[in-house]
Coordinates of C-alpha atoms in Angstrom, one line a residue:
Chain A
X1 CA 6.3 -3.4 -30.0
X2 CA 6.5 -2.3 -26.6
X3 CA 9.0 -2.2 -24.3
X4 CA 9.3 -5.0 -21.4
X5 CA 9.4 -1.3 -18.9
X6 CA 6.8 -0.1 -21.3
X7 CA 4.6 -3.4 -19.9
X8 CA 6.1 -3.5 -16.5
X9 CA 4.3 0.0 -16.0
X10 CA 1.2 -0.5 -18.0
X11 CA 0.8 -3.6 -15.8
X12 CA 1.7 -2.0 -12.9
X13 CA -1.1 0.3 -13.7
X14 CA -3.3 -2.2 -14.1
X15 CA -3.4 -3.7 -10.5
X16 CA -2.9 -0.1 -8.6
X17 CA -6.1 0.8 -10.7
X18 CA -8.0 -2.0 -9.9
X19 CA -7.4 -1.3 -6.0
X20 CA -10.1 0.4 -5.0
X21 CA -7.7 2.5 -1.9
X22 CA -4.7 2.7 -4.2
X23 CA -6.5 4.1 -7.5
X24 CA -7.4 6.8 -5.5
X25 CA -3.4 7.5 -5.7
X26 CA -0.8 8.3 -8.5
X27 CA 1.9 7.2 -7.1
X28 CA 5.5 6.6 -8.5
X29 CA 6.5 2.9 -9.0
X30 CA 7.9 2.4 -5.3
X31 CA 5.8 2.7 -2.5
X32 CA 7.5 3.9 0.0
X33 CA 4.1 3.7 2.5
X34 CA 0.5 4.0 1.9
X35 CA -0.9 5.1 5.5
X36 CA -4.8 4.2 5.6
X37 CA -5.1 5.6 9.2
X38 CA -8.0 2.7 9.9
X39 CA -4.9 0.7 10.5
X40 CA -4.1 3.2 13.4
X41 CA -1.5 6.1 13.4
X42 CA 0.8 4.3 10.7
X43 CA 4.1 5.7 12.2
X44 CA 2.7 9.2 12.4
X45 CA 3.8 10.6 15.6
X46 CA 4.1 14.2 17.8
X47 CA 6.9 16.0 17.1
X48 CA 9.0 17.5 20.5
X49 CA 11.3 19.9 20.4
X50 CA 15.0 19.0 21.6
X51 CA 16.4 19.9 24.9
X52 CA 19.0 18.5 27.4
X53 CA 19.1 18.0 31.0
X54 CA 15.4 19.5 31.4
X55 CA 12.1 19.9 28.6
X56 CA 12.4 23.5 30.1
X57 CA 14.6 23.7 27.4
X58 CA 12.5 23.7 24.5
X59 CA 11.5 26.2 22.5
X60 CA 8.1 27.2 22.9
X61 CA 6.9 26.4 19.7
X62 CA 7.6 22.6 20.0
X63 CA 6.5 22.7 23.5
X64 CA 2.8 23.4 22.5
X65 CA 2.8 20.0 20.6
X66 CA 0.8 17.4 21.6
X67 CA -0.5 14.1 19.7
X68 CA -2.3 13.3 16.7
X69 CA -5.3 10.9 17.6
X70 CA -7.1 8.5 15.0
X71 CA -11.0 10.6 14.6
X72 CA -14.3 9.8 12.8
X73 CA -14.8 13.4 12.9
X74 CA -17.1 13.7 15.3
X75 CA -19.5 16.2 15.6
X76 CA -22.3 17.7 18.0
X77 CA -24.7 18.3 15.2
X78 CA -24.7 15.2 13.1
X79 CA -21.9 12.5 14.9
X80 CA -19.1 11.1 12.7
X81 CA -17.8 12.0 9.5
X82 CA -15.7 9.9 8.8
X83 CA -13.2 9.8 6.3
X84 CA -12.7 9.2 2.6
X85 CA -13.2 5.2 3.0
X86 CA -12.9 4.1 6.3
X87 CA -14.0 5.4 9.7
X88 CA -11.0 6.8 11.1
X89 CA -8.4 10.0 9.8
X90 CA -5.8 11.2 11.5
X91 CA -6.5 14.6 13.5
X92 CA -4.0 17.3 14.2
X93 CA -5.4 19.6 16.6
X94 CA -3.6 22.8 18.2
X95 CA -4.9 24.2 21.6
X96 CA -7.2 27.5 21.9
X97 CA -4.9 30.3 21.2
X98 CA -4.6 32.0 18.2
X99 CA -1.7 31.5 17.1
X100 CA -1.1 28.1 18.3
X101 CA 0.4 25.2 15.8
X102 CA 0.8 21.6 16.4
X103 CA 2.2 18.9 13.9
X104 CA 2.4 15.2 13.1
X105 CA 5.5 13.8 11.8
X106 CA 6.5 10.5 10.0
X107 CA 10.3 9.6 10.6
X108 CA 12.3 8.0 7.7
X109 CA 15.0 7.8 5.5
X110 CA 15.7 7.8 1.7
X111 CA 17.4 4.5 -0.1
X112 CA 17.8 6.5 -3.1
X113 CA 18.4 10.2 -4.0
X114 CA 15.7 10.5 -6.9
X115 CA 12.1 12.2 -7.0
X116 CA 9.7 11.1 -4.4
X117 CA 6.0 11.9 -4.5
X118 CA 3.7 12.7 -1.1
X119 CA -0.1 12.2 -1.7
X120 CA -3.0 12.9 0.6
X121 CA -6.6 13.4 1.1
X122 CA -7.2 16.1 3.6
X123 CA -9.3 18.6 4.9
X124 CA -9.5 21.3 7.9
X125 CA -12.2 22.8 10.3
X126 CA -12.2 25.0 13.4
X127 CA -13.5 23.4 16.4
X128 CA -17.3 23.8 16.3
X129 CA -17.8 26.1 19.4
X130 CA -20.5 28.6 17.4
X131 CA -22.8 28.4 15.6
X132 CA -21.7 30.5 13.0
X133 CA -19.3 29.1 10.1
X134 CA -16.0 30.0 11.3
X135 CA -14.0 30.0 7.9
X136 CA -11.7 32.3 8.9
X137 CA -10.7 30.8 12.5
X138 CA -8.6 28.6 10.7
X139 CA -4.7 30.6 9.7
X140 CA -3.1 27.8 8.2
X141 CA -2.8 24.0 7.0
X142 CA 0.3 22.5 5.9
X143 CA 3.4 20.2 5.3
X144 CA 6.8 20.1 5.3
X145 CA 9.8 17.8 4.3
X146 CA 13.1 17.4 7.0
X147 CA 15.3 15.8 4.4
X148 CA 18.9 15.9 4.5
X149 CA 21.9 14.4 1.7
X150 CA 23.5 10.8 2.6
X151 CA 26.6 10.7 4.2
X152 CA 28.4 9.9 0.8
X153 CA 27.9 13.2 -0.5
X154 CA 30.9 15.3 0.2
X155 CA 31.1 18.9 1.5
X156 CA 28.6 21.3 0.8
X157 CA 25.7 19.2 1.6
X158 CA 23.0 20.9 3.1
X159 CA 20.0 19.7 5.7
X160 CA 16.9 20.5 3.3
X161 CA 13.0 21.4 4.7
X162 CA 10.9 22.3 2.4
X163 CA 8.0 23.9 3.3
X164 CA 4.2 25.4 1.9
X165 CA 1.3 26.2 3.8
X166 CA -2.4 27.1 2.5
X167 CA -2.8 30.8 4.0
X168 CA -6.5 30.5 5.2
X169 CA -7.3 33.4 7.3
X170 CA -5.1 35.8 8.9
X171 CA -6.4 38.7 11.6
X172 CA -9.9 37.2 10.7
X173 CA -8.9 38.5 6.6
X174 CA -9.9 35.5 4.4
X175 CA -6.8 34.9 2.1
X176 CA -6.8 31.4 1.0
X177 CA -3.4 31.1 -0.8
X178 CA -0.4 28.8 -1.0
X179 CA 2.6 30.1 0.4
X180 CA 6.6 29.0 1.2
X181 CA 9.5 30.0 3.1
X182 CA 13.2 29.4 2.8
X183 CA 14.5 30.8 6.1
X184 CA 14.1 29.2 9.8
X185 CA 14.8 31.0 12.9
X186 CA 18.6 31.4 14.0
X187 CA 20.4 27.9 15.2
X188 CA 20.5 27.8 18.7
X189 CA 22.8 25.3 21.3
X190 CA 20.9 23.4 23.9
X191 CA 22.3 21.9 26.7
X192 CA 26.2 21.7 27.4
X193 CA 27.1 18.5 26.0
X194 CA 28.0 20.1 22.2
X195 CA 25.8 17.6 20.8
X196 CA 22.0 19.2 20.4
X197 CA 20.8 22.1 18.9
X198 CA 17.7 24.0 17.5
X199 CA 15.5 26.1 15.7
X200 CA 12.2 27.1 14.8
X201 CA 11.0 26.4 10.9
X202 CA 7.6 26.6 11.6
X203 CA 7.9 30.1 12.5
X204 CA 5.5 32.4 11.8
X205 CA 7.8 34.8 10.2
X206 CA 9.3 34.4 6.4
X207 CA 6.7 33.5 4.4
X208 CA 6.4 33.9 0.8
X209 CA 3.4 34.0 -1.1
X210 CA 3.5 31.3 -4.3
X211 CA 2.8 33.3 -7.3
X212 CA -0.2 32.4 -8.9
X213 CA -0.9 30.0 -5.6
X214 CA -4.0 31.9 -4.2
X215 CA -7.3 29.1 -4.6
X216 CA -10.3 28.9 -3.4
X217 CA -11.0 25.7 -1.4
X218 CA -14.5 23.5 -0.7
X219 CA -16.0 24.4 2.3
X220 CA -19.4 24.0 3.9
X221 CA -22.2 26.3 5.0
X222 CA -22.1 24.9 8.6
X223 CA -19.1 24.5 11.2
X224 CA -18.9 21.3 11.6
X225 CA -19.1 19.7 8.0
X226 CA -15.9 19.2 5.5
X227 CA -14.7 17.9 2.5
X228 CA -11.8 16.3 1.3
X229 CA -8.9 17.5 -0.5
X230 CA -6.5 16.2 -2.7
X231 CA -2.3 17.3 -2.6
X232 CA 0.3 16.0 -4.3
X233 CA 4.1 17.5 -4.0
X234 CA 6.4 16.0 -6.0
X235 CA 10.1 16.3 -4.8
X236 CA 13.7 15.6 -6.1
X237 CA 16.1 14.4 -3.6
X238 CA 19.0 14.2 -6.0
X239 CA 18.9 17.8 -7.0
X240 CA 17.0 19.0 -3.6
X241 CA 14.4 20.7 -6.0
X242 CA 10.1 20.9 -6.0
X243 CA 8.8 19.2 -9.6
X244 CA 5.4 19.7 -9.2
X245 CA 2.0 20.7 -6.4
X246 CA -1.1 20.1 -7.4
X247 CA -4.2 20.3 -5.0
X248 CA -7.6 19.2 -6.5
X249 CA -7.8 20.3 -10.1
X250 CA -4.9 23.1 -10.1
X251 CA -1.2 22.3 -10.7
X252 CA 0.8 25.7 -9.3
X253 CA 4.0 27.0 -11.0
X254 CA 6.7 26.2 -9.0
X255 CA 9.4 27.9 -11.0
X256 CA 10.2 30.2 -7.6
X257 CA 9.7 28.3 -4.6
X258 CA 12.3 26.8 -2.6
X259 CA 13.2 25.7 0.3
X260 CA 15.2 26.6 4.1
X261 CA 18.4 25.0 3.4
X262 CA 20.8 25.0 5.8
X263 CA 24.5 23.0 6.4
X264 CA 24.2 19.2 7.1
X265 CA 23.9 18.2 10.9
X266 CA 26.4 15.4 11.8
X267 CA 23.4 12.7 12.9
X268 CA 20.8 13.5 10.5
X269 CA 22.2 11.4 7.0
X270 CA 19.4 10.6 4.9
X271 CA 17.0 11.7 6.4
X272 CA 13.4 11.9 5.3
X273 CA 10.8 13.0 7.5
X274 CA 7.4 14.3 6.6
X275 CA 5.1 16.8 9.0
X276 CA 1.7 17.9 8.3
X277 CA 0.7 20.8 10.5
X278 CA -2.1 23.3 11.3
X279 CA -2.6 26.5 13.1
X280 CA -5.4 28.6 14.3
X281 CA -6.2 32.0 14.3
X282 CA -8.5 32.5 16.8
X283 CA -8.8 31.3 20.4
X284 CA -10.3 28.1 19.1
X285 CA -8.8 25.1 18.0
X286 CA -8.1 24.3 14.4
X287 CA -8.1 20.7 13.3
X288 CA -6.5 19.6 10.4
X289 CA -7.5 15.7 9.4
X290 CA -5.5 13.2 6.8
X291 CA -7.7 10.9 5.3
X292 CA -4.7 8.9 4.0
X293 CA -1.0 9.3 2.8
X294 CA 0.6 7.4 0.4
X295 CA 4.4 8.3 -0.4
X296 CA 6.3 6.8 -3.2
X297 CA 9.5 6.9 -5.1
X298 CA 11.5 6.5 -8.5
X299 CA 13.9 3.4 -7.6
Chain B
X1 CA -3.6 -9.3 14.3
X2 CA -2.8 -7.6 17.6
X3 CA -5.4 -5.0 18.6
X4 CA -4.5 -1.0 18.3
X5 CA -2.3 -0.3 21.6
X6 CA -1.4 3.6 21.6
X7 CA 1.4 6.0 24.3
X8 CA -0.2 9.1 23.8
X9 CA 2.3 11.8 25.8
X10 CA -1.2 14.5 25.8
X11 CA 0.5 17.1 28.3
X12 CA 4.5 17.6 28.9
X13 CA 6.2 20.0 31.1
X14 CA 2.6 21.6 31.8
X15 CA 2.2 23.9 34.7
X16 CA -1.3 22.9 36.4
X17 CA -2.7 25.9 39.0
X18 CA -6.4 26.4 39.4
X19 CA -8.6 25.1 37.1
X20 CA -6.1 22.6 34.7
X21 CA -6.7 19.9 32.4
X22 CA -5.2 18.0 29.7
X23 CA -6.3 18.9 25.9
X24 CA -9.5 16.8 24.7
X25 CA -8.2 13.4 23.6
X26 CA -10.6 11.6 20.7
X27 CA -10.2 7.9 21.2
X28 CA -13.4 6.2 20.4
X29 CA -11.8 3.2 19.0
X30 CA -10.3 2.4 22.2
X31 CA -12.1 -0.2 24.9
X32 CA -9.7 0.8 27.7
X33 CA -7.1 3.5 29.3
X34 CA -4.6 4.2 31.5
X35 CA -3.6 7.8 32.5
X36 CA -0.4 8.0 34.0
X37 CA 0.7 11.3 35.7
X38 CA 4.2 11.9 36.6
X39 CA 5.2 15.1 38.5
X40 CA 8.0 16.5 36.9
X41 CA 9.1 18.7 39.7
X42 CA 8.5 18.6 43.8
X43 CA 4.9 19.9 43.7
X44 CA 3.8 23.1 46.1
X45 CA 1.3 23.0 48.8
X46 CA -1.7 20.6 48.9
X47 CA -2.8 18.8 46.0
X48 CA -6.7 17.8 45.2
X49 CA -8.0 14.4 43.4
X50 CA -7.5 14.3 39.7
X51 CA -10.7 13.7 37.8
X52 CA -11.9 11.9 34.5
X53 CA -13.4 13.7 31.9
X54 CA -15.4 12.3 29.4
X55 CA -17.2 14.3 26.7
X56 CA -19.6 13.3 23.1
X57 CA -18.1 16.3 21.5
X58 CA -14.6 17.6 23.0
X59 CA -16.2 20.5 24.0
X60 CA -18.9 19.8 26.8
X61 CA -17.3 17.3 29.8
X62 CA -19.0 15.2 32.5
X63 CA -17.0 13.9 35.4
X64 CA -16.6 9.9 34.8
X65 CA -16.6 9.5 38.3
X66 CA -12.6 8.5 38.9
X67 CA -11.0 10.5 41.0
X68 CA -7.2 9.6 41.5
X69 CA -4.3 11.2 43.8
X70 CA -1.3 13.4 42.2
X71 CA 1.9 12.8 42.7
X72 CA 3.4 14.2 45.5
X73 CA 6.6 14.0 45.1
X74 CA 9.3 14.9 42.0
X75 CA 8.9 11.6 39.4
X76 CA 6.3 10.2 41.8
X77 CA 3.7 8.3 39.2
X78 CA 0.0 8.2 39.9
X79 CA -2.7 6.4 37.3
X80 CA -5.9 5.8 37.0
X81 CA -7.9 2.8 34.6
X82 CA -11.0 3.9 32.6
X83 CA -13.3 1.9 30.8
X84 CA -16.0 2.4 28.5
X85 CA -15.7 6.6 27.7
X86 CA -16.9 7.0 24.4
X87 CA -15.2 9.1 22.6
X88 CA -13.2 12.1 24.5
X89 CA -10.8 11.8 27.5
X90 CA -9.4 14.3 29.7
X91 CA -7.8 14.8 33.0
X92 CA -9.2 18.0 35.1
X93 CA -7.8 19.0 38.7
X94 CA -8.9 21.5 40.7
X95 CA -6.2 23.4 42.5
X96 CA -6.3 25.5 45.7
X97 CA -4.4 28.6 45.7
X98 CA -0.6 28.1 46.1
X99 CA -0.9 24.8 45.1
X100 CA 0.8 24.0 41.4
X101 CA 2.0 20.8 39.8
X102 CA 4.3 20.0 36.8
X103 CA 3.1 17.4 35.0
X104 CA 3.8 14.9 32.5
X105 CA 0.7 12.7 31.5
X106 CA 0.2 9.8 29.5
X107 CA -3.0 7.9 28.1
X108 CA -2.4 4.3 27.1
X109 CA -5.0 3.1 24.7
X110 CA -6.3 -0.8 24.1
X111 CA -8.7 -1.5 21.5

């Protein structure tokens, strides 16, 4: 006989598979949000850098930032794309320099410290200024987690971003690998109030290469056509530890990653924010696109 | 439901001298806009019109035909409505020598 759990999830199952946008997930039994980004930007959002008294005080890395805008791909050649269902994705595009980032961030918190699981559909393209293919203007696509423990937690609780980027292309090399990092650029003061600081985790130093994480991803004979890809991180927020990354048919070995920890910040108590970003290599703009993003949780 | 209504901030704290304008902003699922430009500090010498943008592509751009005044002054706003621009938006200005503007601008989107 099975258990009445046992049925809850089978039946669970049941109606997630027979949802045509949510069978296209795996997600744990809460969800947490399931952003379809043909009901607009779902929360998603630019993220600035801090300052105080004047935005001359941000660091220049948050000051290239600008917005995510809702895209049917368009393209010169052949008009929209489109997305996976749906017309619009979300588009993350950094300006012309190589070298330049930008970033989209969702901004929540946790109700429970147990394993969480982020799920997307994504794909990335250079803008199509020549007619040539372009596969290595692209350096990187990525996410991140900004998590940090609950306020309940006692000393020693850290502010917890964990990080991993696909290495495209680097000085016009072709690498196509999965990498980490586990250090952020020194805390700095802002301001004269006491109260705001910062640093730079999206740095372009400290990264790691994820054994066994170099794959080769689908992409098209022509500038200006993609496909999609799948992702899946799986996270533990009561141990602050990575279960599980898969991307289309590979799961990776996570045994060595980890993640930048640093001490807790006094404002930041629960905190779970998620940031895709992308960055370009050449003086051309990279754009990276979400199809969808559903995050769920064990509670 | 309420139609899609979207603050995008598309520059902040940008320097504008000679040829400036904001970063290609894809909103085709928008009927209507308003830019908003706030100078952010006093602004140096003599300013031109601000210009619409429009472009199929992000990457090719023909004026819209609205041409709008900076700000002259520190947190002086200026705006202009737009209507029916496809796909991509931008604001482009045209600045003399020794003239230079901080801006911040915004695009307000209505579906």
């Amino acid at each position: 006989m099975t258990s009445p759990n046992s049925q809850l999830d089978d039946m669970r199952r049941a109606i997630r598979e027979a949802d045509p946008q949510l069978s296209r997930f795996d997600p744990l039994p809460r969800i947490i949000c399931l952003d379809d980004f043909d009901r607009g930007m779902c929360g998603w959002t630019q993220l600035v850098g801090n300052y105080e008294h004047s935005l001359d005080a941000m660091l220049p890395g948050y000051a290239q930032h600008s917005h995510a805008m809702l895209s049917t791909l368009p393209n010169w050649d052949f008009g929209s794309h489109g997305g996976v269902d749906g017309s619009y994705a979300l588009k993350i595009a950094t300006r012309p320099k190589t070298g330049a980032q930008n970033v989209a961030i969702k901004r929540l918190t946790f109700r429970k410290a147990g394993p969480i699981r982020l799920e997307t559909y994504f794909t990335f393209k250079p803008e199509a200024t020549e007619l040539q293919l372009s596969e290595t203007d692209i350096r990187s696509f990525g996410f991140l987690y900004d998590l940090q423990v609950g306020d309940q937690h006692g000393t020693g609780g850290n502010r917890v971003m964990p990080h991993l980027r696909f290495l495209n292309a680097e000085n016009g090399v072709h690498l196509q690998k999965w990498q980490f990092k586990r250090e952020t650029t020194p805390i700095k003061p802002i301001g004269t109030a006491g109260k705001t600081m910062t640093h730079y985790h999206l740095a372009p130093t400290d990264w790691e290469d994820l054994p066994g994480g170099e794959q080769r991803l689908c992409y098209n004979e022509i500038p200006t056509k993609v496909n999609w890809h799948y992702l899946r991180f799986d996270f533990d927020l009561a141990t602050m530890q990575a279960t599980r990354f898969q991307v289309n048919d590979r799961v990776f070995d996570m045994s060595t990653y980890d993640c930048i920890r640093i001490p807790a910040m006094k404002n930041l108590w629960c905190m779970l924010n998620i940031g895709f970003f992308a960055e370009t290599d050449t003086d051309k703009r990279a754009f990276a696109y979400l199809d969808s993003v559903c995050l769920s949780g064990d509670f | 439901m309420l139609p899609e209504n979207l603050t995008a901030i598309v520059a902040r704290n940008e320097i504008w001298t000679g040829e400036s304008a904001t970063e290609p902003y894809e909103a085709g699922w928008a009927k209507e806009a308003i830019v908003f430009v706030r100078a952010l500090k006093p602004p140096k010498g003599k300013l031109p019109k601000a210009r619409i943008e429009i472009s199929a592509d992000g990457m090719h751009w023909a004026p819209e035909g609205s041409e709008f005044d900076l700000p002259e002054a520190e947190n002086a706003v200026t705006f202009q409505r737009v209507a029916h621009f496809g796909n991509f938006l931008r604001v482009a200005a045209s600045l003399p020598a020794g003239a230079e503007i901080t801006v911040l601008v915004s695009m307000h989107f209505k579906a």
